[in-house]
């Protein structure tokens, strides 16, 4: 779960702009259809891409928690 929260994100603006948070592989934009998107790369993690806090109930009944480093979040199970 923490790995998913830490993963780089994207944000679509309108019909043509695609903002890519830092951390995407350089070739990620090359996979998009040519001429369809104006790709705007960002450096590092940024608050612009939102924030997440999550709690997971695992199959064995244990809990896990994670917070978003973009917002200084932390996860703790008491």
Short mmCIF file of C-alpha atoms in Angstrom, two decimals:
data_model
loop_
_atom_site.label_atom_id
_atom_site.label_comp_id
_atom_site.label_asym_id
_atom_site.label_seq_id
_atom_site.Cartn_x
_atom_site.Cartn_y
_atom_site.Cartn_z
CA UNK A 1 0.00 0.00 0.00
CA UNK A 2 2.79 2.43 0.88
CA UNK A 3 4.45 1.67 -2.43
CA UNK A 4 1.28 2.66 -4.30
CA UNK A 5 0.99 5.92 -2.33
CA UNK A 6 4.64 6.76 -2.99
CA UNK A 7 4.40 6.06 -6.74
CA UNK A 8 4.62 9.01 -9.17
CA UNK A 9 1.29 10.44 -10.33
CA UNK A 10 -0.14 12.22 -13.32
CA UNK A 11 -2.77 14.92 -13.76
CA UNK A 12 -4.75 15.70 -16.92
CA UNK A 13 -5.68 19.32 -17.61
CA UNK A 14 -8.27 19.88 -20.31
CA UNK A 15 -8.02 17.59 -23.30
CA UNK A 16 -4.35 17.98 -24.16
CA UNK A 17 -2.14 18.63 -21.15
CA UNK A 18 -0.62 15.80 -19.16
CA UNK A 19 1.39 16.74 -16.07
CA UNK A 20 3.80 14.01 -14.94
CA UNK A 21 5.13 14.07 -11.40
CA UNK A 22 8.86 13.47 -11.00
CA UNK A 23 9.78 9.80 -10.85
CA UNK A 24 8.17 8.59 -14.07
CA UNK A 25 10.60 6.75 -16.35
CA UNK A 26 11.83 9.06 -19.12
CA UNK A 27 10.27 6.77 -21.74
CA UNK A 28 6.77 7.03 -20.19
CA UNK A 29 5.80 10.00 -22.37
CA UNK A 30 7.09 8.16 -25.46
CA UNK A 31 4.33 5.56 -24.99
CA UNK A 32 1.62 8.18 -25.59
CA UNK A 33 0.11 8.76 -29.06
CA UNK A 34 2.27 11.26 -30.96
CA UNK A 35 0.89 14.79 -31.09
CA UNK A 36 -2.07 14.14 -28.79
CA UNK A 37 -0.60 15.31 -25.48
CA UNK A 38 1.43 18.27 -24.32
CA UNK A 39 3.50 16.54 -21.63
CA UNK A 40 4.61 18.76 -18.74
CA UNK A 41 7.23 17.05 -16.55
CA UNK A 42 7.66 18.07 -12.91
CA UNK A 43 10.69 17.57 -10.68
CA UNK A 44 10.26 15.36 -7.60
CA UNK A 45 7.11 14.91 -5.54
CA UNK A 46 4.68 17.83 -5.39
CA UNK A 47 1.52 18.80 -3.48
CA UNK A 48 -0.10 19.58 -6.85
CA UNK A 49 -0.67 15.85 -7.35
CA UNK A 50 -2.84 15.42 -4.25
CA UNK A 51 -2.48 13.62 -0.97
CA UNK A 52 -3.55 10.21 0.29
CA UNK A 53 -3.94 8.55 3.67
CA UNK A 54 -4.97 4.91 3.81
CA UNK A 55 -5.67 2.04 6.18
CA UNK A 56 -5.60 -1.57 5.01
CA UNK A 57 -7.33 -4.51 6.66
CA UNK A 58 -5.32 -7.55 5.60
CA UNK A 59 -6.74 -11.03 5.05
CA UNK A 60 -5.14 -12.21 8.31
CA UNK A 61 -6.99 -9.50 10.27
CA UNK A 62 -3.96 -7.28 10.82
CA UNK A 63 -3.94 -3.59 9.94
CA UNK A 64 -1.50 -1.44 8.04
CA UNK A 65 -1.52 2.33 7.56
CA UNK A 66 0.33 4.71 5.27
CA UNK A 67 0.45 8.46 4.70
CA UNK A 68 1.51 10.54 1.75
CA UNK A 69 5.04 12.01 1.83
CA UNK A 70 3.79 14.87 -0.37
CA UNK A 71 1.85 16.20 2.61
CA UNK A 72 4.06 15.05 5.47
CA UNK A 73 1.63 12.21 6.18
CA UNK A 74 2.37 9.17 8.30
CA UNK A 75 0.58 5.92 8.98
CA UNK A 76 0.37 4.33 12.41
CA UNK A 77 -1.65 1.44 13.79
CA UNK A 78 -2.38 1.56 17.52
#
